[in-house]
GROMACS .gro file of C-alpha atoms in nm:
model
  105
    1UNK     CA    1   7.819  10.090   8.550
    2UNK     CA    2   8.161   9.963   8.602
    3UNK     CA    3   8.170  10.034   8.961
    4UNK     CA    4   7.867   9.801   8.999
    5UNK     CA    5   8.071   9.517   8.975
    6UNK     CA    6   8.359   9.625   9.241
    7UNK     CA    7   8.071   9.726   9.476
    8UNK     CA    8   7.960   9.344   9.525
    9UNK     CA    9   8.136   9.143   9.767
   10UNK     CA   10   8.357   8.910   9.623
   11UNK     CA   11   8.483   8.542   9.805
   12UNK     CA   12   8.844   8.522   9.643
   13UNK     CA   13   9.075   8.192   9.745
   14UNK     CA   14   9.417   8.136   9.627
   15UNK     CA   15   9.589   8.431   9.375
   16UNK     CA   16   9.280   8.664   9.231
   17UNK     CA   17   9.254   9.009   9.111
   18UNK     CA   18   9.073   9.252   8.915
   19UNK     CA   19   9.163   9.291   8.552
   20UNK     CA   20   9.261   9.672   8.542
   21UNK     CA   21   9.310   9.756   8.904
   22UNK     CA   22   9.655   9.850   8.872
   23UNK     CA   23   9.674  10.028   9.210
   24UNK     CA   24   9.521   9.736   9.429
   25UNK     CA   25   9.249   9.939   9.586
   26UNK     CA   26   8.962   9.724   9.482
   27UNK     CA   27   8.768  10.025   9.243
   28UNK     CA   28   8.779  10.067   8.900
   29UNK     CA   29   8.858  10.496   8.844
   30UNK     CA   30   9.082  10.641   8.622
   31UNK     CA   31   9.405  10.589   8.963
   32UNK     CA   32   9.395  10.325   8.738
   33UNK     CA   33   9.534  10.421   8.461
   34UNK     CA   34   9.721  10.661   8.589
   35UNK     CA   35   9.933  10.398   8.766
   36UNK     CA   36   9.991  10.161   8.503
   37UNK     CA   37  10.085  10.468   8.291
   38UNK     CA   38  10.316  10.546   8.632
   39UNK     CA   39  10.492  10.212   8.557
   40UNK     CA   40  10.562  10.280   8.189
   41UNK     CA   41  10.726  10.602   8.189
   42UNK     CA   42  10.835  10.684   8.532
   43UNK     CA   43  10.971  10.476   8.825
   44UNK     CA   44  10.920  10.169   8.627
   45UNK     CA   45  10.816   9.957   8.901
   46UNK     CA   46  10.467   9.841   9.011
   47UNK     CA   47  10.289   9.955   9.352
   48UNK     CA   48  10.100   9.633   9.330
   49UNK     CA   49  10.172   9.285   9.391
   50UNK     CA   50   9.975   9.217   9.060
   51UNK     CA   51  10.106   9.235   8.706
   52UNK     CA   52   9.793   9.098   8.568
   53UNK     CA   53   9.601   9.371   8.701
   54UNK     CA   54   9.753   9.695   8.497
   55UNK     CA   55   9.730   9.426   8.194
   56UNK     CA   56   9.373   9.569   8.122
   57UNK     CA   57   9.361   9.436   7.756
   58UNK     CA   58   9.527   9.088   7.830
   59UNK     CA   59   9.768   9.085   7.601
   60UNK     CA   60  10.037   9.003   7.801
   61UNK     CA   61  10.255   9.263   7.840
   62UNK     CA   62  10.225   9.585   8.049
   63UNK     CA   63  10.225   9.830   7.770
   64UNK     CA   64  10.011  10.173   7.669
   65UNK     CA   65   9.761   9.960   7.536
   66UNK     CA   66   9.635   9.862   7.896
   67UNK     CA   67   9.556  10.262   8.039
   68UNK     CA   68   9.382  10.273   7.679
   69UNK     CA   69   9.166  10.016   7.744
   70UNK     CA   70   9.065  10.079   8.075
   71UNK     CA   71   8.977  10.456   8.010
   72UNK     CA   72   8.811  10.299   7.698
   73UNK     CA   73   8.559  10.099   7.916
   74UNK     CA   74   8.504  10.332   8.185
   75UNK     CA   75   8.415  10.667   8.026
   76UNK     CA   76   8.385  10.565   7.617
   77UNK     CA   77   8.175  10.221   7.642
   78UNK     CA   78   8.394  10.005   7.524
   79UNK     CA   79   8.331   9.666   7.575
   80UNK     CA   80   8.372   9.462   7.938
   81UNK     CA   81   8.755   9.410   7.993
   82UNK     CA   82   8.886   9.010   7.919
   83UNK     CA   83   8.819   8.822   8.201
   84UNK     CA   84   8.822   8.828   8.522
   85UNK     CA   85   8.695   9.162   8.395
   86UNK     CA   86   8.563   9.391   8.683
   87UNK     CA   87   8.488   9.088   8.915
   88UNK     CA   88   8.716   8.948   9.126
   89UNK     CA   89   8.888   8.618   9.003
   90UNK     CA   90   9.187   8.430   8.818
   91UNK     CA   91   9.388   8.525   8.499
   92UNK     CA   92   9.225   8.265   8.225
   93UNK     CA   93   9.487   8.340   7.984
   94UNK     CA   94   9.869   8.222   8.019
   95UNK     CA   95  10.143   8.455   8.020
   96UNK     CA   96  10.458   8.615   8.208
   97UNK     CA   97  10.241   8.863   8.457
   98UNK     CA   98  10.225   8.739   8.769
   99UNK     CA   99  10.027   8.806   9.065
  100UNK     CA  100  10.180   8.723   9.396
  101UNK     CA  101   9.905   8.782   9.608
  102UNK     CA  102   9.531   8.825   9.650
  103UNK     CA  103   9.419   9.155   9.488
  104UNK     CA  104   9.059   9.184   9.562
  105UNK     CA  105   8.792   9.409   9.673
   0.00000   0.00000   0.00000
């Protein structure tokens, strides 16, 4: 269960963040989604302090890709997202998101 992961207590030092957590609360849930969708056709600006985090599929950009692949994993089985994944750590791949701060559980 994705929530598993969220529901162990993380030590996170430096910038860290979920992979998918677009809203910053720490959970996994389809508020999710909904904000990274939020971000692509409304306001057009983030409510986190984490880019990296509503870039579910790691591809780099912020795009309708990412809500796809986070609803993928939490209610179709798709595979686990690219790391961090659902656990609390740093981006592994290089790119232009940025996280400015701490984003963990």
């Amino acid at each position: 269960d994705p929530a598993d992961a969220l529901s162990q207590p993380g030590s996170c030092s430096g910038v860290f963040f979920v992979r998918g957590d677009g809203n910053g609360d720490g959970l996994l849930d389809i508020s999710d989604a909904i904000a990274t969708l939020a971000i692509l056709f409304s306001s057009g600006s983030s409510i986190t302090t984490c880019e990296d985090g509503h870039d579910s599929n790691d591809d780099g950009a912020i795009d309708i890709g990412d809500p796809i692949a986070l609803l993928s994993y939490l209610f179709a089985g798709a595979s686990e997202l690219p790391a961090p994944g659902a656990s609390c750590g740093e981006d592994q791949t290089g790119d232009a998101l940025q996280c400015t701060e701490t984003v963990c559980p």
